[in-house]
Every structure is written in C-alpha cells, then in structure tokens.
Amino acid sequence: MAAASTHRASRPPVGVVEALGTAVPPHVVTNDDLAQHLDTNDEWVRTRTGIAERRFADPDTSTGDLAVEAGADALKAAGGDVDTVIVATTTPDRMLPGTAPEVASRLGLGDASAFDVNAACAGFIYALPVASGLVATGTADRVLVIGAEVMSRIVDPDDRSTRVLFGDGAGAVVVRSGHADEPGAVGPFDLGSDGDQTHLLEVPAGGTRQPIDDHAIENRHHFLQMDGREVYRQAVRRMVSSSRAVLAQAGLEVDDVDCLIAHQANARILEAVADRLEIPRDRCVSNVGRYGNTSAASIPLALADASLEPGQQVLLTSFGAGMAWGSSLMTWPDLPTPDPT
Ligand code: UT7
C-alpha cells in the first residue's frame, strides 16, 4: 500500500475527466426538410455521409447559449465549481471578446479564467491537453472544457454540398488533476496542423484579411467553403497517422483500444479510419447520423453516447479546418450517476 502511494506520488500528475455534459437544440432537421429548399435528397445524403438528421439552433440561440447549457450539465454531474473555462469553438458569439468569459459568468463561476480555443473541428482535441497541462502544473484546480458550435449560422443555406453536413450542439467535460492509472486519465496527446491547406475549408470573409463587404457577400465568402473530396482524403490520412502516433507514445497496440471515438464528420470517414487502424467497427462510436458534423462539439457529444466500463481504453481523434488535427488516449472515467432532479 505504502509502496503504491510512493510510486503514485513520484509520477507526474495528469488531467482526469470526472464528468460529462451535453446540450443539443431541440429543432430536428431531416434530410427531407433540407430537400424542400435544396436540390438534394435523403438517399444521397444517407449514402454519402450516413447523416439522417441534425439539430439547428433557433435564431435566438448562440454558441454561448449551448455552451452554458452543456457546461451546467457537466458541473451538475461533477458536483462542484471549476476555476477555468475553455470554450473550443469556431463559431464564437462575436469576433471579440472570446465566448468563454461570458459563459463562465453565466455559469456563476466568479472570476474564473476563461478563454477560447479555435482549432475548428479539432478544437476539443486541442483544448483537452491545454486543460490537462493547466491542472497538472497547478495553474488550475478544475477546468471545464466545452466544445460548442452553431455551424448552421456559417454554412451557406443555398449550398447543398455543405448545408447537409453540419449541425449544432455542445458537449463538455470537467478535468481535474490526478494520476495516469486512474479512470478518466487523458493523454498522451498528438497534435498537428498544415496551414498550406487553409483554402480547403474556410470562411474567407469576416476576419482582418477580408472584411465582409458587398463583394464578399456577392461571392458567398461570409459562408463556409469546402473542397469536400480533398478534405475527406486528408481527414482519413491524418486521423489514422495521428492515432498511430499516440498509441506509439503510450506503448499500446490497436488491440488495446476498447473504443474509437473519431470526429463525427461522415460515416464513411469513420469507417475508413477504423478499417485502416484495423479497429473493429463495433468498437467505434457513431452518432453522425443523428447530429451531423458538429465540429468542436462532435467528440464530447460522441463521448456522451459511448457507454463503457471505468478504465477501458478510449482513442479520440479529430481533424478539421486549418488544417488541424489531433488525437488523445483516455481511460473511461468513473462517471457520477446522473442526478434525476
Ligand atoms: O469536419 C471536417 C470537415 N468536413 C469533412 O470531413 C467532410 C469531408 N468530405 C465529405 O464528407 C464528402 O466529400 C462529401 C460528403 C462532402 C461529398 O461526398 P463525395 O462522395 O465526395 O461527393 P462529391 O463531392 O464527389 O460529389 C458527387 C456529386 C457531385 O455532382 P457531380 O459533379 O458528380 O454531378 C455533387 O455536385 O454529388 C453532388 N452533390 C450532391 N448531390 C445531392 C454534392 N452535394 C450533394 C447533395 N445532394 N447534398
């Protein structure tokens, strides 16, 4: 007993996930709903993407609103406050300031430190090691990490090639300091980016490079533009190589992975990643059919749909605009039993 605690004490602390929370807007939008306005159909969308429906926020609901809801859900489960809030989003409430400070205030977290991470669809995967580093160094005691997006507001309502893909939602985890052998421990991590490929997936206007003016609006540059085929190809390649990198760092084999949670962009991408990693498809979480691609919210929303035993090995991997990608290992947390009230 004494030897075990000495061994533990000598090992560096890591981030440990202790609670999960989610929020999705109530408005369900089916493929048939979209086909009323766009030249598309349910069969095409299901076959090419696996998506059957997604949630769209109503016009009064912002990313911050969904973040507050998911954050409150996670805090309730954790049963206590946090001193840092990170909001991973690429659809912030406004250009300045970040969305996180207002979310922290609305959650009643006093003067908690709060900031946004923008790594697009990989945002949550980037925020997780940031949170882990903050608690491991003692900079923070407990961190609320929220992935939240209202993608429907930046996707062109008239572009069938992107409109059908994305959805809105939020997911959150509470991270505290702990030990690598505890259920919920996160890491190691692998992160990467390739800014030469920015043009493959971007909202060109609205920042300092191209303000939103008549020219931008005429060219639909205030909406998301994507080269779907090339993004697809790179998404598979990068999630596979990044997954292999974290497994190698941890000294694990694919057979050690009990569950793969990959960014929910497209069911075909999920299958291709699993197949190339040689992880059986029945060990993969897929909820893209219900939510579409919710960008930074996709990993925490998928976490909430995985039901595993504490200590089981989970591989998280994501890829998105930037291009930016990353992976993390995590053991399934010992989650508190939900309070029915
Ligand atoms: O979060 C990370 C970012 N996003 C992704 O990871 C998405 C990555 N890409 C993809 O998931 C897929 O490339 C798409 C789902 C976007 C497209 O699937 P695809 O099999 O690569 O189709 P495609 O782009 O090659 O298009 C095939 C055809 C085209 O028509 P033509 O040129 O062959 O006549 C498209 O115009 O399908 C057409 N098309 C549609 N047809 C009906 C594109 N969108 C639609 C639509 N409904 N919604």
Tab-separated table of C-alpha atoms and ligand atoms in Angstrom:
chain	number	residue	atom	x	y	z
A	1	MET	CA	0.000	0.000	0.000
A	2	ALA	CA	2.728	2.399	1.067
A	3	ALA	CA	4.822	1.353	-1.936
A	4	ALA	CA	1.910	2.017	-4.296
A	5	SER	CA	1.289	5.502	-2.928
A	6	THR	CA	5.027	6.320	-3.077
A	7	HIS	CA	5.022	5.139	-6.679
A	8	ARG	CA	1.971	7.315	-7.416
A	9	ALA	CA	3.411	10.352	-5.676
A	10	SER	CA	6.576	10.134	-7.769
A	11	ARG	CA	4.648	10.176	-11.045
A	12	PRO	CA	3.706	13.490	-12.657
A	13	PRO	CA	0.018	14.429	-12.387
A	14	VAL	CA	-2.188	14.333	-15.479
A	15	GLY	CA	-5.677	15.581	-16.357
A	16	VAL	CA	-8.531	13.301	-15.321
A	17	VAL	CA	-12.049	13.625	-16.741
A	18	GLU	CA	-14.616	13.428	-13.953
A	19	ALA	CA	-17.919	14.471	-15.567
A	20	LEU	CA	-19.644	14.916	-18.914
A	21	GLY	CA	-22.406	17.246	-20.079
A	22	THR	CA	-24.220	17.877	-23.357
A	23	ALA	CA	-26.710	20.224	-24.986
A	24	VAL	CA	-28.349	19.996	-28.387
A	25	PRO	CA	-31.021	22.340	-29.714
A	26	PRO	CA	-34.483	20.763	-29.834
A	27	HIS	CA	-35.122	21.530	-33.526
A	28	VAL	CA	-34.507	18.346	-35.579
A	29	VAL	CA	-33.888	18.924	-39.294
A	30	THR	CA	-34.209	15.848	-41.514
A	31	ASN	CA	-32.756	15.355	-44.992
A	32	ASP	CA	-36.276	15.633	-46.382
A	33	ASP	CA	-36.646	19.005	-44.642
A	34	LEU	CA	-33.491	20.258	-46.391
A	35	ALA	CA	-34.621	18.800	-49.717
A	36	GLN	CA	-37.584	21.186	-49.672
A	37	HIS	CA	-35.168	24.068	-50.260
A	38	LEU	CA	-32.123	22.388	-51.856
A	39	ASP	CA	-31.527	20.125	-54.854
A	40	THR	CA	-30.732	17.108	-52.686
A	41	ASN	CA	-32.470	14.014	-51.354
A	42	ASP	CA	-32.455	11.701	-48.357
A	43	GLU	CA	-30.888	8.821	-50.281
A	44	TRP	CA	-27.867	10.884	-51.459
A	45	VAL	CA	-27.162	12.295	-48.007
A	46	ARG	CA	-27.532	8.958	-46.198
A	47	THR	CA	-25.434	7.056	-48.733
A	48	ARG	CA	-22.600	9.589	-48.959
A	49	THR	CA	-22.491	10.678	-45.324
A	50	GLY	CA	-24.595	8.416	-43.071
A	51	ILE	CA	-26.409	11.534	-41.843
A	52	ALA	CA	-30.179	11.197	-41.358
A	53	GLU	CA	-30.837	14.340	-39.326
A	54	ARG	CA	-29.125	17.137	-37.450
A	55	ARG	CA	-30.120	19.837	-34.940
A	56	PHE	CA	-30.291	23.523	-35.901
A	57	ALA	CA	-30.326	26.237	-33.247
A	58	ASP	CA	-33.198	28.689	-33.459
A	59	PRO	CA	-32.263	32.263	-34.466
A	60	ASP	CA	-32.098	33.450	-30.834
A	61	THR	CA	-29.689	30.722	-29.714
A	62	SER	CA	-25.934	31.336	-29.875
A	63	THR	CA	-22.905	29.120	-29.383
A	64	GLY	CA	-22.535	30.639	-25.907
A	65	ASP	CA	-26.084	29.617	-25.031
A	66	LEU	CA	-25.397	25.982	-25.945
A	67	ALA	CA	-22.031	26.143	-24.142
A	68	VAL	CA	-23.735	27.361	-20.939
A	69	GLU	CA	-26.273	24.546	-21.143
A	70	ALA	CA	-23.651	21.808	-21.692
A	71	GLY	CA	-21.350	23.377	-19.089
A	72	ALA	CA	-24.115	23.490	-16.473
A	73	ASP	CA	-24.901	19.835	-17.209
A	74	ALA	CA	-21.241	18.831	-16.657
A	75	LEU	CA	-20.900	20.954	-13.496
A	76	LYS	CA	-24.046	19.435	-12.038
A	77	ALA	CA	-22.649	15.958	-12.685
A	78	ALA	CA	-19.276	16.899	-11.201
A	79	GLY	CA	-20.983	18.391	-8.172
A	80	GLY	CA	-18.697	21.393	-7.815
A	81	ASP	CA	-17.253	24.514	-9.339
A	82	VAL	CA	-14.253	24.964	-11.609
A	83	ASP	CA	-11.712	27.790	-11.781
A	84	THR	CA	-11.056	27.765	-15.543
A	85	VAL	CA	-13.338	27.579	-18.569
A	86	ILE	CA	-12.150	26.754	-22.079
A	87	VAL	CA	-14.615	27.024	-24.943
A	88	ALA	CA	-13.475	25.251	-28.100
A	89	THR	CA	-15.385	26.806	-30.966
A	90	THR	CA	-15.035	28.099	-34.485
A	91	THR	CA	-18.435	29.818	-34.334
A	92	PRO	CA	-17.930	32.248	-31.417
A	93	ASP	CA	-20.695	34.583	-30.268
A	94	ARG	CA	-18.740	37.557	-31.584
A	95	MET	CA	-15.355	38.384	-33.081
A	96	LEU	CA	-14.231	39.996	-29.818
A	97	PRO	CA	-14.081	39.088	-26.957
A	98	GLY	CA	-13.928	35.310	-26.726
A	99	THR	CA	-17.086	33.395	-25.845
A	100	ALA	CA	-15.672	31.715	-22.707
A	101	PRO	CA	-15.648	34.676	-20.256
A	102	GLU	CA	-19.358	35.305	-20.713
A	103	VAL	CA	-20.067	31.563	-20.444
A	104	ALA	CA	-18.102	31.451	-17.160
A	105	SER	CA	-20.059	34.414	-15.775
A	106	ARG	CA	-23.387	32.953	-16.796
A	107	LEU	CA	-22.412	29.709	-15.048
A	108	GLY	CA	-21.809	31.706	-11.872
A	109	LEU	CA	-18.086	30.939	-11.801
A	110	GLY	CA	-16.993	34.313	-10.446
A	111	ASP	CA	-13.624	35.437	-11.777
A	112	ALA	CA	-12.634	32.055	-13.262
A	113	SER	CA	-10.044	32.326	-16.022
A	114	ALA	CA	-11.744	31.801	-19.367
A	115	PHE	CA	-10.612	31.703	-22.975
A	116	ASP	CA	-11.491	30.227	-26.370
A	117	VAL	CA	-9.557	27.693	-28.431
A	118	ASN	CA	-10.161	27.811	-32.174
A	119	ALA	CA	-8.893	24.706	-33.920
A	120	ALA	CA	-12.156	24.193	-35.845
A	121	CYS	CA	-13.331	20.571	-35.728
A	122	ALA	CA	-10.182	19.638	-33.795
A	123	GLY	CA	-10.931	22.304	-31.150
A	124	PHE	CA	-11.928	19.928	-28.358
A	125	ILE	CA	-8.921	17.704	-29.031
A	126	TYR	CA	-6.679	20.789	-28.769
A	127	ALA	CA	-8.414	22.060	-25.615
A	128	LEU	CA	-8.058	18.754	-23.755
A	129	PRO	CA	-4.232	18.830	-23.451
A	130	VAL	CA	-4.416	22.545	-22.584
A	131	ALA	CA	-6.753	21.704	-19.679
A	132	SER	CA	-4.602	18.753	-18.691
A	133	GLY	CA	-1.499	20.967	-18.647
A	134	LEU	CA	-3.264	23.600	-16.518
A	135	VAL	CA	-4.271	21.117	-13.815
A	136	ALA	CA	-1.013	19.149	-13.981
A	137	THR	CA	1.037	22.319	-13.341
A	138	GLY	CA	-1.283	23.512	-10.581
A	139	THR	CA	-2.280	26.589	-12.613
A	140	ALA	CA	-5.901	25.477	-12.315
A	141	ASP	CA	-7.688	23.142	-9.907
A	142	ARG	CA	-10.521	22.073	-12.169
A	143	VAL	CA	-11.181	23.030	-15.772
A	144	LEU	CA	-14.458	22.997	-17.667
A	145	VAL	CA	-13.734	22.181	-21.318
A	146	ILE	CA	-16.664	22.857	-23.629
A	147	GLY	CA	-16.878	22.165	-27.359
A	148	ALA	CA	-19.758	24.240	-28.736
A	149	GLU	CA	-20.873	25.265	-32.212
A	150	VAL	CA	-23.724	26.806	-34.141
A	151	MET	CA	-22.437	25.666	-37.534
A	152	SER	CA	-25.800	26.291	-39.185
A	153	ARG	CA	-25.097	30.026	-38.958
A	154	ILE	CA	-21.875	29.938	-41.011
A	155	VAL	CA	-22.965	27.341	-43.595
A	156	ASP	CA	-24.471	28.666	-46.838
A	157	PRO	CA	-28.187	27.796	-46.765
A	158	ASP	CA	-28.103	27.579	-50.580
A	159	ASP	CA	-25.061	25.267	-50.874
A	160	ARG	CA	-26.238	21.659	-50.932
A	161	SER	CA	-22.680	20.310	-50.741
A	162	THR	CA	-22.152	21.730	-47.220
A	163	ARG	CA	-25.638	22.505	-45.847
A	164	VAL	CA	-26.495	18.837	-45.390
A	165	LEU	CA	-23.323	18.029	-43.460
A	166	PHE	CA	-23.255	20.253	-40.410
A	167	GLY	CA	-25.288	20.546	-37.221
A	168	ASP	CA	-25.332	22.474	-33.940
A	169	GLY	CA	-24.622	21.303	-30.393
A	170	ALA	CA	-22.301	21.345	-27.410
A	171	GLY	CA	-20.544	18.904	-25.108
A	172	ALA	CA	-18.450	19.455	-22.010
A	173	VAL	CA	-16.119	17.686	-19.610
A	174	VAL	CA	-14.696	18.636	-16.220
A	175	VAL	CA	-10.975	17.943	-15.888
A	176	ARG	CA	-9.130	17.715	-12.553
A	177	SER	CA	-5.616	16.718	-11.602
A	178	GLY	CA	-4.965	13.032	-10.991
A	179	HIS	CA	-2.808	10.069	-11.911
A	180	ALA	CA	-2.281	8.278	-15.204
A	181	ASP	CA	-3.630	4.990	-13.823
A	182	GLU	CA	-6.978	6.477	-12.683
A	183	PRO	CA	-10.148	6.017	-14.757
A	184	GLY	CA	-10.666	9.208	-16.774
A	185	ALA	CA	-6.947	9.965	-17.225
A	186	VAL	CA	-6.215	11.716	-20.521
A	187	GLY	CA	-3.041	11.574	-22.619
A	188	PRO	CA	-0.659	11.190	-24.222
A	189	PHE	CA	-1.577	13.635	-26.978
A	190	ASP	CA	-0.609	14.178	-30.584
A	191	LEU	CA	-1.401	17.487	-32.305
A	192	GLY	CA	-0.581	18.782	-35.787
A	193	SER	CA	-1.510	21.344	-38.442
A	194	ASP	CA	-0.880	22.236	-42.075
A	195	GLY	CA	-1.591	25.897	-42.857
A	196	ASP	CA	-0.709	25.402	-46.529
A	197	GLN	CA	-4.139	23.766	-46.843
A	198	THR	CA	-6.204	26.600	-45.325
A	199	HIS	CA	-8.073	27.116	-48.594
A	200	LEU	CA	-9.584	23.615	-48.468
A	201	LEU	CA	-12.018	24.551	-45.696
A	202	GLU	CA	-12.585	28.156	-44.676
A	203	VAL	CA	-14.945	31.052	-44.156
A	204	PRO	CA	-12.893	33.530	-46.213
A	205	ALA	CA	-14.532	36.789	-45.091
A	206	GLY	CA	-15.256	38.300	-41.690
A	207	GLY	CA	-11.725	38.441	-40.320
A	208	THR	CA	-8.986	41.015	-40.875
A	209	ARG	CA	-7.858	39.572	-44.220
A	210	GLN	CA	-11.200	40.040	-45.939
A	211	PRO	CA	-13.843	42.167	-44.244
A	212	ILE	CA	-17.471	41.416	-45.021
A	213	ASP	CA	-18.403	43.872	-47.766
A	214	ASP	CA	-20.689	43.748	-50.805
A	215	HIS	CA	-18.028	41.899	-52.838
A	216	ALA	CA	-17.625	39.243	-50.117
A	217	ILE	CA	-21.367	38.746	-49.800
A	218	GLU	CA	-21.823	38.533	-53.579
A	219	ASN	CA	-19.230	35.718	-53.655
A	220	ARG	CA	-20.705	33.986	-50.565
A	221	HIS	CA	-17.348	34.457	-48.825
A	222	HIS	CA	-19.070	35.081	-45.489
A	223	PHE	CA	-20.104	31.405	-45.562
A	224	LEU	CA	-18.102	28.190	-45.219
A	225	GLN	CA	-16.425	26.948	-48.410
A	226	MET	CA	-15.073	23.418	-48.648
A	227	ASP	CA	-13.311	21.125	-51.107
A	228	GLY	CA	-15.114	18.069	-49.733
A	229	ARG	CA	-13.209	15.387	-51.614
A	230	GLU	CA	-9.766	16.634	-50.632
A	231	VAL	CA	-10.828	17.262	-47.020
A	232	TYR	CA	-12.186	13.719	-46.911
A	233	ARG	CA	-8.889	12.279	-48.156
A	234	GLN	CA	-6.801	14.272	-45.697
A	235	ALA	CA	-9.173	13.627	-42.788
A	236	VAL	CA	-8.714	9.874	-43.111
A	237	ARG	CA	-4.948	10.095	-43.609
A	238	ARG	CA	-4.298	12.488	-40.705
A	239	MET	CA	-6.618	10.832	-38.161
A	240	VAL	CA	-5.009	7.466	-38.886
A	241	SER	CA	-1.415	8.732	-38.622
A	242	SER	CA	-2.168	10.799	-35.507
A	243	SER	CA	-3.917	7.833	-33.847
A	244	ARG	CA	-0.887	5.668	-34.532
A	245	ALA	CA	1.346	8.375	-33.069
A	246	VAL	CA	-0.461	8.490	-29.692
A	247	LEU	CA	-0.618	4.721	-29.481
A	248	ALA	CA	3.139	4.573	-30.109
A	249	GLN	CA	3.752	7.259	-27.450
A	250	ALA	CA	1.755	5.224	-24.941
A	251	GLY	CA	3.371	1.935	-25.968
A	252	LEU	CA	-0.042	0.498	-26.862
A	253	GLU	CA	-1.276	-1.585	-29.802
A	254	VAL	CA	-4.597	-1.167	-31.622
A	255	ASP	CA	-5.787	-4.329	-29.871
A	256	ASP	CA	-5.560	-2.408	-26.580
A	257	VAL	CA	-8.191	0.092	-27.801
A	258	ASP	CA	-11.652	-0.725	-26.435
A	259	CYS	CA	-13.345	2.192	-28.178
A	260	LEU	CA	-12.508	4.568	-31.035
A	261	ILE	CA	-14.143	7.989	-30.957
A	262	ALA	CA	-13.271	9.812	-34.169
A	263	HIS	CA	-14.546	13.207	-35.285
A	264	GLN	CA	-18.112	12.697	-36.496
A	265	ALA	CA	-17.841	14.239	-39.976
A	266	ASN	CA	-19.115	11.454	-42.185
A	267	ALA	CA	-19.903	7.774	-41.507
A	268	ARG	CA	-17.683	6.753	-44.433
A	269	ILE	CA	-14.742	8.629	-42.896
A	270	LEU	CA	-15.351	6.907	-39.542
A	271	GLU	CA	-15.370	3.506	-41.207
A	272	ALA	CA	-12.266	4.246	-43.272
A	273	VAL	CA	-10.336	5.370	-40.178
A	274	ALA	CA	-11.414	2.288	-38.201
A	275	ASP	CA	-10.614	-0.055	-41.094
A	276	ARG	CA	-7.158	1.406	-41.704
A	277	LEU	CA	-6.346	1.219	-37.999
A	278	GLU	CA	-7.766	-2.328	-38.003
A	279	ILE	CA	-10.118	-1.495	-35.152
A	280	PRO	CA	-13.387	-3.465	-35.475
A	281	ARG	CA	-16.245	-1.145	-36.455
A	282	ASP	CA	-18.314	-2.351	-33.495
A	283	ARG	CA	-15.752	-0.717	-31.205
A	284	CYS	CA	-16.406	2.707	-32.781
A	285	VAL	CA	-18.906	5.304	-31.613
A	286	SER	CA	-21.007	6.813	-34.394
A	287	ASN	CA	-23.734	9.387	-33.807
A	288	VAL	CA	-23.159	11.370	-37.010
A	289	GLY	CA	-26.469	10.002	-38.282
A	290	ARG	CA	-28.333	11.944	-35.549
A	291	TYR	CA	-26.269	15.110	-35.242
A	292	GLY	CA	-24.278	15.566	-38.471
A	293	ASN	CA	-20.890	17.241	-38.149
A	294	THR	CA	-20.965	19.448	-35.046
A	295	SER	CA	-17.296	20.458	-35.372
A	296	ALA	CA	-15.713	21.041	-31.920
A	297	ALA	CA	-18.782	19.574	-30.196
A	298	SER	CA	-18.512	16.267	-32.028
A	299	ILE	CA	-16.045	14.455	-29.731
A	300	PRO	CA	-17.758	15.329	-26.416
A	301	LEU	CA	-21.187	14.543	-27.910
A	302	ALA	CA	-19.826	11.163	-29.011
A	303	LEU	CA	-18.291	10.609	-25.557
A	304	ALA	CA	-21.758	11.007	-24.101
A	305	ASP	CA	-23.030	8.298	-26.461
A	306	ALA	CA	-20.333	5.776	-25.510
A	307	SER	CA	-21.150	3.517	-22.621
A	308	LEU	CA	-18.067	1.804	-21.296
A	309	GLU	CA	-16.639	0.433	-18.080
A	310	PRO	CA	-14.371	2.668	-15.978
A	311	GLY	CA	-10.759	2.137	-17.013
A	312	GLN	CA	-11.472	0.939	-20.561
A	313	GLN	CA	-9.134	2.419	-23.172
A	314	VAL	CA	-10.572	5.072	-25.488
A	315	LEU	CA	-8.824	6.558	-28.521
A	316	LEU	CA	-10.001	10.055	-29.508
A	317	THR	CA	-9.027	11.539	-32.869
A	318	SER	CA	-10.146	14.584	-34.819
A	319	PHE	CA	-9.435	16.595	-37.964
A	320	GLY	CA	-10.723	19.848	-39.380
A	321	ALA	CA	-10.108	23.250	-40.918
A	322	GLY	CA	-6.664	24.690	-40.553
A	323	MET	CA	-5.942	22.015	-41.430
A	324	ALA	CA	-5.603	20.957	-37.793
A	325	TRP	CA	-5.782	17.521	-36.261
A	326	GLY	CA	-5.010	15.654	-33.079
A	327	SER	CA	-5.506	12.540	-31.017
A	328	SER	CA	-5.588	11.589	-27.377
A	329	LEU	CA	-5.883	8.481	-25.312
A	330	MET	CA	-8.245	8.449	-22.381
A	331	THR	CA	-9.392	5.771	-19.994
A	332	TRP	CA	-13.147	5.710	-19.479
A	333	PRO	CA	-13.995	7.765	-16.393
A	334	ASP	CA	-15.798	6.620	-13.291
A	335	LEU	CA	-18.743	8.918	-14.028
A	336	PRO	CA	-21.127	10.023	-11.296
A	337	THR	CA	-24.605	8.503	-11.516
A	338	PRO	CA	-26.854	11.163	-13.106
A	339	ASP	CA	-28.984	13.057	-10.622
A	340	PRO	CA	-32.600	12.605	-11.780
A	341	THR	CA	-33.657	16.062	-10.483
B	1	UT7	O1	-15.067	18.310	-40.210
B	1	UT7	C1	-14.105	18.145	-41.209
B	1	UT7	C2	-14.621	18.719	-42.412
B	1	UT7	N1	-15.501	18.021	-43.253
B	1	UT7	C3	-15.366	16.770	-43.693
B	1	UT7	O2	-14.650	15.959	-43.201
B	1	UT7	C4	-16.154	16.431	-44.927
B	1	UT7	C5	-15.295	15.671	-45.882
B	1	UT7	N2	-15.940	15.349	-47.150
B	1	UT7	C6	-17.028	14.576	-47.290
B	1	UT7	O3	-17.595	14.104	-46.316
B	1	UT7	C7	-17.506	14.226	-48.676
B	1	UT7	O4	-16.520	14.622	-49.606
B	1	UT7	C8	-18.842	14.914	-49.052
B	1	UT7	C9	-19.957	14.276	-48.262
B	1	UT7	C10	-18.764	16.399	-48.742
B	1	UT7	C11	-19.134	14.708	-50.525
B	1	UT7	O5	-19.162	13.329	-50.848
B	1	UT7	P1	-18.461	12.814	-52.183
B	1	UT7	O6	-18.759	11.385	-52.303
B	1	UT7	O7	-17.010	13.240	-52.079
B	1	UT7	O8	-19.231	13.621	-53.304
B	1	UT7	P2	-18.644	14.674	-54.334
B	1	UT7	O9	-18.247	15.918	-53.654
B	1	UT7	O10	-17.649	13.986	-55.179
B	1	UT7	O11	-19.932	14.976	-55.203
B	1	UT7	C12	-20.525	13.990	-56.027
B	1	UT7	C13	-21.731	14.599	-56.707
B	1	UT7	C14	-21.457	15.949	-57.353
B	1	UT7	O12	-22.186	16.007	-58.551
B	1	UT7	P3	-21.450	15.774	-59.977
B	1	UT7	O13	-20.421	16.846	-60.039
B	1	UT7	O14	-20.876	14.399	-59.898
B	1	UT7	O15	-22.570	15.927	-60.942
B	1	UT7	C15	-22.046	16.932	-56.375
B	1	UT7	O16	-22.477	18.119	-57.005
B	1	UT7	O17	-22.751	14.826	-55.740
B	1	UT7	C16	-23.230	16.183	-55.869
B	1	UT7	N3	-23.684	16.631	-54.569
B	1	UT7	C17	-24.929	16.405	-54.106
B	1	UT7	N4	-25.980	15.773	-54.646
B	1	UT7	C18	-27.108	15.709	-53.914
B	1	UT7	C19	-22.994	17.306	-53.613
B	1	UT7	N5	-23.755	17.536	-52.545
B	1	UT7	C20	-24.958	16.979	-52.828
B	1	UT7	C21	-26.164	16.886	-52.110
B	1	UT7	N6	-27.190	16.240	-52.691
B	1	UT7	N7	-26.311	17.383	-50.859
